[in-house]
PDB file of C-alpha atoms in Angstrom:
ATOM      1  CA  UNK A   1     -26.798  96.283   9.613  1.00 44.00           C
ATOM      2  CA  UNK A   2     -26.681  99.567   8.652  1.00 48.00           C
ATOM      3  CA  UNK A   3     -24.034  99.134   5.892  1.00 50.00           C
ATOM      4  CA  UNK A   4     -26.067  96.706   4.391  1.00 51.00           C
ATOM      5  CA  UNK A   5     -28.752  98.930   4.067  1.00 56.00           C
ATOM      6  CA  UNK A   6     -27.436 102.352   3.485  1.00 60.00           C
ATOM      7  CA  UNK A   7     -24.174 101.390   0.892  1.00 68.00           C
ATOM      8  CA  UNK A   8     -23.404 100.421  -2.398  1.00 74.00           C
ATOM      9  CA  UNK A   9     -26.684 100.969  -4.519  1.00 83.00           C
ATOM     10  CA  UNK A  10     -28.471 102.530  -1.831  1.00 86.00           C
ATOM     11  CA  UNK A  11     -25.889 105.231  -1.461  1.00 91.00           C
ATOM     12  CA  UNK A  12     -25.042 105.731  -4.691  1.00 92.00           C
ATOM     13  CA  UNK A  13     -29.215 106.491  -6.410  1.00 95.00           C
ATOM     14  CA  UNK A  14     -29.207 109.488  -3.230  1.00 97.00           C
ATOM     15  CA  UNK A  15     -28.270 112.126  -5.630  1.00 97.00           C
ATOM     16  CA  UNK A  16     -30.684 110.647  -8.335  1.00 97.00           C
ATOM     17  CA  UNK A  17     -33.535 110.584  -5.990  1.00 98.00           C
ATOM     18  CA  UNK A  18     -32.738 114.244  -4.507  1.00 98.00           C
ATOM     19  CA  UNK A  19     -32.527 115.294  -8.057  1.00 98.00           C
ATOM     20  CA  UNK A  20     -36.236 114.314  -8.923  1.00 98.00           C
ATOM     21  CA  UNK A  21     -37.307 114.788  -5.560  1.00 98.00           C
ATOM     22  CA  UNK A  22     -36.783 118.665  -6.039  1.00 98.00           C
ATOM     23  CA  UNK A  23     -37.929 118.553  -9.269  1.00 98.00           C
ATOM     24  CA  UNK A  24     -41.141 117.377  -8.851  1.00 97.00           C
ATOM     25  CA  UNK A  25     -42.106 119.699  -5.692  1.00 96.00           C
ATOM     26  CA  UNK A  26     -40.128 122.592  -7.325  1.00 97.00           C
ATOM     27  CA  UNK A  27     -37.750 123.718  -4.234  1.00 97.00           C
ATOM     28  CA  UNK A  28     -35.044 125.274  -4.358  1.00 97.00           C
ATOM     29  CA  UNK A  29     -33.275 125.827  -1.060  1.00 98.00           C
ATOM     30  CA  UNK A  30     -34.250 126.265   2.354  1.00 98.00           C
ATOM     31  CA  UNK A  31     -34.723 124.436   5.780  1.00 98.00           C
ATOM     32  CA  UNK A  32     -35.283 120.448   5.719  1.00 99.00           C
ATOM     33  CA  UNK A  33     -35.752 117.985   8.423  1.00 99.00           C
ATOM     34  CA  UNK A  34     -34.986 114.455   7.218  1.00 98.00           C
ATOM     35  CA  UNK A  35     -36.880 112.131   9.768  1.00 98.00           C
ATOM     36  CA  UNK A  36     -35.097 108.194  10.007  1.00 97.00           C
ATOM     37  CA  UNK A  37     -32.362 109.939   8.005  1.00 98.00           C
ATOM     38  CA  UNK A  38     -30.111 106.311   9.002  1.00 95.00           C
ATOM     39  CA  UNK A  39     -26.507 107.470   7.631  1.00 95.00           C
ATOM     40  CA  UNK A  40     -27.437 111.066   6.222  1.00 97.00           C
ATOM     41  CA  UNK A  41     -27.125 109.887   2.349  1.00 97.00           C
ATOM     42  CA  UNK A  42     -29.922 112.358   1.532  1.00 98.00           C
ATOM     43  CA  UNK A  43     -29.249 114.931   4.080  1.00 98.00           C
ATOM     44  CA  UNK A  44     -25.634 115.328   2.707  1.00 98.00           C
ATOM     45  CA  UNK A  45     -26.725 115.851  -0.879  1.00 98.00           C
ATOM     46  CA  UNK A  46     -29.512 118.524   0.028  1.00 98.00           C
ATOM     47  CA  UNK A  47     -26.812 119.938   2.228  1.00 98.00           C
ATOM     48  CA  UNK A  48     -24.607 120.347  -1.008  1.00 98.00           C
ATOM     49  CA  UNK A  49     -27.496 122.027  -2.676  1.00 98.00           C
ATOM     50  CA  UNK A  50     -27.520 124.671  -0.155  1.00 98.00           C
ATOM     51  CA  UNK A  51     -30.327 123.524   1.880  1.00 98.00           C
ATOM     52  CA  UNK A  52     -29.771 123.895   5.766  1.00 98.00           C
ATOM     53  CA  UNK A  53     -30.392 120.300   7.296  1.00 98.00           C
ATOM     54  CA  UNK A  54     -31.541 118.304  10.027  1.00 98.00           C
ATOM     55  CA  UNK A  55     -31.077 114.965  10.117  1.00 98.00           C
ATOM     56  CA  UNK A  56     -33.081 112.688  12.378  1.00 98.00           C
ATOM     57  CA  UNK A  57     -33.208 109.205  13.623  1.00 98.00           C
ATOM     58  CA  UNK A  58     -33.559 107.122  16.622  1.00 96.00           C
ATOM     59  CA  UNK A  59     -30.102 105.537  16.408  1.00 95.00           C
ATOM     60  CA  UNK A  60     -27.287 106.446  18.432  1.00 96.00           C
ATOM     61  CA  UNK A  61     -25.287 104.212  16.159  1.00 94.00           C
ATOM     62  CA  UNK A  62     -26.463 105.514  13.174  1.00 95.00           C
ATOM     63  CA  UNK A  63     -26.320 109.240  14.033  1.00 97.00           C
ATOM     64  CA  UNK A  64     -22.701 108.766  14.775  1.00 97.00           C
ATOM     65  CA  UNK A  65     -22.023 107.408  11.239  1.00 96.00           C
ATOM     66  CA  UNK A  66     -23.914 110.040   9.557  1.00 97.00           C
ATOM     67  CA  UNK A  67     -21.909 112.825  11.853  1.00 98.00           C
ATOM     68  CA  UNK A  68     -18.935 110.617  10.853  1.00 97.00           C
ATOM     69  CA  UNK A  69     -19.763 110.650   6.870  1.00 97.00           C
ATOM     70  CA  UNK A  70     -20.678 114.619   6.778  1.00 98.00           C
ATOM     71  CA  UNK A  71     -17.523 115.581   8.402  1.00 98.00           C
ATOM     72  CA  UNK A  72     -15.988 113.503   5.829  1.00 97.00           C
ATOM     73  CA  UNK A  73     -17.840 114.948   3.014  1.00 97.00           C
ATOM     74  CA  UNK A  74     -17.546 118.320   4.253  1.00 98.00           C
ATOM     75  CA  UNK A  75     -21.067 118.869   4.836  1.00 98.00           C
ATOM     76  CA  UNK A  76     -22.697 121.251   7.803  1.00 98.00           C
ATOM     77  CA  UNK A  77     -25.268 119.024   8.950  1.00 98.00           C
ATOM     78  CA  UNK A  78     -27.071 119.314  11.993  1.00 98.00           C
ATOM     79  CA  UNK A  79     -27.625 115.395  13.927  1.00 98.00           C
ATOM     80  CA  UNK A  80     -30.293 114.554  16.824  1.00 98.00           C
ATOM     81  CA  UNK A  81     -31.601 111.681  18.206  1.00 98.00           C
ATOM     82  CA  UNK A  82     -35.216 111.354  18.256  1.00 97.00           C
ATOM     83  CA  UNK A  83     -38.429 109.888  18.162  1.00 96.00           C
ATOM     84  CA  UNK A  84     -41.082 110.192  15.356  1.00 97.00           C
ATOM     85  CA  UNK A  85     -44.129 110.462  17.627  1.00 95.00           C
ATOM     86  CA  UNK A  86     -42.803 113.310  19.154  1.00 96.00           C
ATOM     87  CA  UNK A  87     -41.114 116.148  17.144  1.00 98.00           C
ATOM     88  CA  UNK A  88     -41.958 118.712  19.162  1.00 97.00           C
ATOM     89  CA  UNK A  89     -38.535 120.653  19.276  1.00 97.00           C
ATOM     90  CA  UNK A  90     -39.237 120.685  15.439  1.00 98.00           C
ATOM     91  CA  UNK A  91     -42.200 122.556  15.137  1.00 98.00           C
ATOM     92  CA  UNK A  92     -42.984 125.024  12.386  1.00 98.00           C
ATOM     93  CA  UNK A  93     -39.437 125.076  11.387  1.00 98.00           C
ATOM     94  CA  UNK A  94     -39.125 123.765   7.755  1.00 98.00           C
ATOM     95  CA  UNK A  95     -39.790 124.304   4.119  1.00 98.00           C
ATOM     96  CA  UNK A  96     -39.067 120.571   4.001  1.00 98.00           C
ATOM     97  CA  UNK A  97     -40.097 117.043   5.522  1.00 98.00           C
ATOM     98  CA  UNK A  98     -38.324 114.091   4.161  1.00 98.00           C
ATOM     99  CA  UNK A  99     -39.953 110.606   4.936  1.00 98.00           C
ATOM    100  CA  UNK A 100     -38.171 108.635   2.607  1.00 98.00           C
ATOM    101  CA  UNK A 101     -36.754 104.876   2.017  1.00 94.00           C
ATOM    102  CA  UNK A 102     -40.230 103.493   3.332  1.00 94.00           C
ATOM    103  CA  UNK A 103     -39.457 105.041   6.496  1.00 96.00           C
ATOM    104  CA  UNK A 104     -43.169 105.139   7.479  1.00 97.00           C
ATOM    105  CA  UNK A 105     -45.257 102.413   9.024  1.00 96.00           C
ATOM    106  CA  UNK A 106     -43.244 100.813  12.247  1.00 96.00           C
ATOM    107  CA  UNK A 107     -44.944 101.540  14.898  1.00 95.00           C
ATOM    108  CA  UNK A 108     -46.849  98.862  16.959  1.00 92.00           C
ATOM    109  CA  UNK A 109     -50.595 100.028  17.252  1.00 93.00           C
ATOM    110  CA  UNK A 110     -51.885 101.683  13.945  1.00 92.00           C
ATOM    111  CA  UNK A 111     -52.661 104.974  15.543  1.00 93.00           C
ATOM    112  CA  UNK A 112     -49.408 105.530  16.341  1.00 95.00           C
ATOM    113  CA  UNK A 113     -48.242 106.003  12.958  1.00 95.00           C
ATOM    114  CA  UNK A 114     -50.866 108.037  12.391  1.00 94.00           C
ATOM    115  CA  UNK A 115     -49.738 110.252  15.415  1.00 95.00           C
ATOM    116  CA  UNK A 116     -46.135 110.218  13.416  1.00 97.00           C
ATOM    117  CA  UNK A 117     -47.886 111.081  10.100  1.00 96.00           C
ATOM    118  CA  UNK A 118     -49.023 114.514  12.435  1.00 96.00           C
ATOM    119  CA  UNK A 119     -45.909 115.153  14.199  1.00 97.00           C
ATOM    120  CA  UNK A 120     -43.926 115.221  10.569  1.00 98.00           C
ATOM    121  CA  UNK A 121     -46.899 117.839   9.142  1.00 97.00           C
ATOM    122  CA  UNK A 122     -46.456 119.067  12.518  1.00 97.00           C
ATOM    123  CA  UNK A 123     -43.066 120.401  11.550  1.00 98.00           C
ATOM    124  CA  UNK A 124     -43.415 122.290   8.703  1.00 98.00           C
ATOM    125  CA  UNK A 125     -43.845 126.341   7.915  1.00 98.00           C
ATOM    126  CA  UNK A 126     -47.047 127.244   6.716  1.00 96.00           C
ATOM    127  CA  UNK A 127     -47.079 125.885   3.132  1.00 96.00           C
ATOM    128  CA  UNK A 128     -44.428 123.471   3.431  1.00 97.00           C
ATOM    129  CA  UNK A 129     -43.866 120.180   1.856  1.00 98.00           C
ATOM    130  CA  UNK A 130     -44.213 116.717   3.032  1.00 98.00           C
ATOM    131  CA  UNK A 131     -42.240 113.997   0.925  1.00 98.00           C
ATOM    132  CA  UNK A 132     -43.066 110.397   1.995  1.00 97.00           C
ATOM    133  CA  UNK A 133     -41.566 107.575  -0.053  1.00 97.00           C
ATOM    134  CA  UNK A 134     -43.599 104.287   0.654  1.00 95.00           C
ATOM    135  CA  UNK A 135     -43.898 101.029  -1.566  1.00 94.00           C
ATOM    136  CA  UNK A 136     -48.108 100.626  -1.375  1.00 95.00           C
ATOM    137  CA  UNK A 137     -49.051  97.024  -0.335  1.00 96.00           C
ATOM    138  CA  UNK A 138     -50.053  96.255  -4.021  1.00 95.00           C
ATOM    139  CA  UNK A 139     -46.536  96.721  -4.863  1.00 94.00           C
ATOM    140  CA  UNK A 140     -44.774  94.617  -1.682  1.00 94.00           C
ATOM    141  CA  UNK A 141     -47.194  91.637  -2.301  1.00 94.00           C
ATOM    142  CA  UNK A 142     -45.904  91.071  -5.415  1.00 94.00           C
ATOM    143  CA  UNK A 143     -42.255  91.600  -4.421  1.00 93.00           C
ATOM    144  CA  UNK A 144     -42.002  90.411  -0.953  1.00 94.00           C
ATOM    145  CA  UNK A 145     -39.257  87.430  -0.635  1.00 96.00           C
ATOM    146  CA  UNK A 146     -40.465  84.990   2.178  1.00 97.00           C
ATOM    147  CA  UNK A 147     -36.574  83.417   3.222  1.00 97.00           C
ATOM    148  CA  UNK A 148     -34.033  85.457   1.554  1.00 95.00           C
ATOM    149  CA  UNK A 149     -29.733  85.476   2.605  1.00 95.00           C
ATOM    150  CA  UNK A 150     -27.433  87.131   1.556  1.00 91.00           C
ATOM    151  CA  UNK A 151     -23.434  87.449   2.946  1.00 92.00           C
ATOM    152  CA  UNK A 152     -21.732  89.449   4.838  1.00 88.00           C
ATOM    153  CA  UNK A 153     -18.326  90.494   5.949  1.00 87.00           C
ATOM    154  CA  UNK A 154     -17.739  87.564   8.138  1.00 91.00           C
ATOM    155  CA  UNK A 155     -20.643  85.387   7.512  1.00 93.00           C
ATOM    156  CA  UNK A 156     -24.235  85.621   6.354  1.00 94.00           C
ATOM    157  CA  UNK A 157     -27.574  87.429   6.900  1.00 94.00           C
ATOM    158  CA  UNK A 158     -30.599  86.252   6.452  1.00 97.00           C
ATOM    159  CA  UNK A 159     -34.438  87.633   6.654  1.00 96.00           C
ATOM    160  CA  UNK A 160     -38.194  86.054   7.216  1.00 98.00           C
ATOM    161  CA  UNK A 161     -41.172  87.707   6.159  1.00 97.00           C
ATOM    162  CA  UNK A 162     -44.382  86.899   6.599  1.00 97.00           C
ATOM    163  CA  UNK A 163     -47.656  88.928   6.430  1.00 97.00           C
ATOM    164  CA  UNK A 164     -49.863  89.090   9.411  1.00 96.00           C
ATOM    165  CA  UNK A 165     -53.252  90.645  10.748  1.00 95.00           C
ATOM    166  CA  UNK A 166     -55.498  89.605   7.073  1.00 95.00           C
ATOM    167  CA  UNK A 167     -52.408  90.561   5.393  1.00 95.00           C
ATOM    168  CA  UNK A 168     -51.904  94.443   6.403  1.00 96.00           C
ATOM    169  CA  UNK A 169     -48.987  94.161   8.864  1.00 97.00           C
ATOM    170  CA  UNK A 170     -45.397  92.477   7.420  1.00 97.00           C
ATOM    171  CA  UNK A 171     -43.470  91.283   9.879  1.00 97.00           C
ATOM    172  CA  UNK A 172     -39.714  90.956   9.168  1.00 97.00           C
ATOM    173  CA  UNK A 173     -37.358  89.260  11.313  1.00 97.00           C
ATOM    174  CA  UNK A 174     -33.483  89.683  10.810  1.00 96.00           C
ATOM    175  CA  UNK A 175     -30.616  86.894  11.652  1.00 96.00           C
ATOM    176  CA  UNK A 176     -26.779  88.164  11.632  1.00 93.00           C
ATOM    177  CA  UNK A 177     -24.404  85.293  11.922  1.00 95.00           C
ATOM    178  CA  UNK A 178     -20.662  86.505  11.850  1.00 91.00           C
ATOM    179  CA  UNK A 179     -18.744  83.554  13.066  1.00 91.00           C
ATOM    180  CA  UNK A 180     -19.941  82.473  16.567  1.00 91.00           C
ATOM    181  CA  UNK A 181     -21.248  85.690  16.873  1.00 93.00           C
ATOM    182  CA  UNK A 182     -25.001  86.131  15.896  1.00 95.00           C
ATOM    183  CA  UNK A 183     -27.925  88.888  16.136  1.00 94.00           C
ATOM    184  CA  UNK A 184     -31.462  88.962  15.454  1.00 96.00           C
ATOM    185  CA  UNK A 185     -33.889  91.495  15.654  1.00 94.00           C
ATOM    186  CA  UNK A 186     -37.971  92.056  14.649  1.00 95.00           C
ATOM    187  CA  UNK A 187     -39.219  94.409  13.285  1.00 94.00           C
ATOM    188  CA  UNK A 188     -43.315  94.950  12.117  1.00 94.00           C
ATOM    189  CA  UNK A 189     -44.053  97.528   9.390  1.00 97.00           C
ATOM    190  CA  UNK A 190     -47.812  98.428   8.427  1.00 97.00           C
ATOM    191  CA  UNK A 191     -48.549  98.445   5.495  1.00 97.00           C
ATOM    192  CA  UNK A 192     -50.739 100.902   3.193  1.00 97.00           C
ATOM    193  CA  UNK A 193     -52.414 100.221  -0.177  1.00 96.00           C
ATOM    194  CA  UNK A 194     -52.286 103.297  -2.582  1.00 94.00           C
ATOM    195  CA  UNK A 195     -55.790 104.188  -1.456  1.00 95.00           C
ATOM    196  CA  UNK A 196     -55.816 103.837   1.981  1.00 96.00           C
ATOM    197  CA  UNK A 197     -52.489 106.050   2.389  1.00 94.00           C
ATOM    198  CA  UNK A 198     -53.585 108.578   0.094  1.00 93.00           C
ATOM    199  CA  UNK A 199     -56.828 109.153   2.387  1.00 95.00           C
ATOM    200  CA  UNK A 200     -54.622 108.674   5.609  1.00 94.00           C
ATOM    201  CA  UNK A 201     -52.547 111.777   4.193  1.00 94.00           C
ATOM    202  CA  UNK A 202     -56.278 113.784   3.166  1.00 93.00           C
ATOM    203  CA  UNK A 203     -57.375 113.004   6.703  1.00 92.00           C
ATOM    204  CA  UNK A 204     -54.469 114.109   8.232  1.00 91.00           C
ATOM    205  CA  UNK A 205     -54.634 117.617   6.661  1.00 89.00           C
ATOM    206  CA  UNK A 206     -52.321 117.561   3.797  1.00 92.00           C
ATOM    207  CA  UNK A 207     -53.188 119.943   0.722  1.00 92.00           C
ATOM    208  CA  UNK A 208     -52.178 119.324  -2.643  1.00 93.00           C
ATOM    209  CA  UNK A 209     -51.625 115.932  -2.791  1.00 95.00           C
ATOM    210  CA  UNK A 210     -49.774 114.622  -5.504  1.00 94.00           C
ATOM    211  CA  UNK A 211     -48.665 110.909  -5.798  1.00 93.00           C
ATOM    212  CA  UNK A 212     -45.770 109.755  -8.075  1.00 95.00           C
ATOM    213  CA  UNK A 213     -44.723 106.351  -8.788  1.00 93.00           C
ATOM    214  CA  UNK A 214     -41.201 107.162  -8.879  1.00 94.00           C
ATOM    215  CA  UNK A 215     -38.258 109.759  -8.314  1.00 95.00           C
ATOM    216  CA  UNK A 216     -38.563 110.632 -12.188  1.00 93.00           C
TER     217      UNK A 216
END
């Protein structure tokens, strides 16, 4: 799965998105914890820059892949495991939160993501900078693909969406089928209009709030 998700376009636009990212919050260099950070695409690129980098996610799988890429690249990049309700060992330690490739949202019970939304403030220096990449429910209604496949090295993949709870919650469930071999896993993301997150993020304690509709 995580090929699919994390090559071809995906990793190619990291530098693009890096590039704007900076440029619209104005940093420079300096410490950056990149929560879900899946294969380290973004972490590597900010490492180039300079910047000194955690990368964080909750797969094993993953992590190792990312570790695997960054020795590749050349990159001094430091890995852990971890969970987004608790980021405790990352406290007050960056200039720099990354949230990004709508990252934000999959936890079961609503006030759990708000609990992440407070552990990744949680973790920056006073007068640090949250970055959270989300596609607002306006936008996924209109682009969200009910049945949708796609192939894959050895067979085919395929995804069901469907919106639950008045239309706030999208459930997505994944099928892997590589000859006799299959997978399938559920996931639930909630989702946010433009409004609601941007008071989630007020509530939460975030100053200077500044929404952009893309990297540019």
């Amino acid at each position: 799965m995580g090929s699919l998700l994390f090559d071809g376009p995906a990793e190619r636009s990291a530098p693009r998105e890096i590039g704007g990212l900076l440029r619209l919050t104005g940093l420079k260099v300096g410490s950056v914890l990149d929560t879900a950070c899946g294969y380290g695409r973004h972490s590597r690129v900010l490492a180039a820059k300079g910047w000194q980098v955690t990368g964080l996610d909750a797969s094993s799988a993953y992590l190792r892949e990312a570790g695997r890429r960054a020795q590749a690249a050349k990159r001094t990049i430091r890995f852990v495991r971890g969970d987004l309700r608790h980021l405790e060992a990352q406290r007050g330690r960056h200039d720099l939160v990354l949230n990004l490739f709508s990252s934000f949202g999959y936890e079961r019970r609503a006030a759990d993501n708000v609990a992440v939304l407070r552990q990744l403030l949680a973790c920056l220096k006073p007068g640090g900078t949250l970055a959270l990449e989300l596609m607002p429910r306006e936008s996924l209604q209109r682009h969200v693909i009910p049945l949708d496949s796609r192939p894959i090295p050895g067979g085919r993949l395929f995804e069901a969406r469907r919106w639950l709870r008045g239309g706030t919650v999208l459930e997505t469930r994944v099928l892997w089928q590589q000859g006799r071999r299959s997978r399938e896993r559920d996931s639930w993301m909630h989702t946010y209009s433009r409004a609601e997150l941007m008071r989630l993020l007020k509530a939460s304690g975030l100053r200077g709030l500044k929404g952009y509709v893309s990297y540019q």
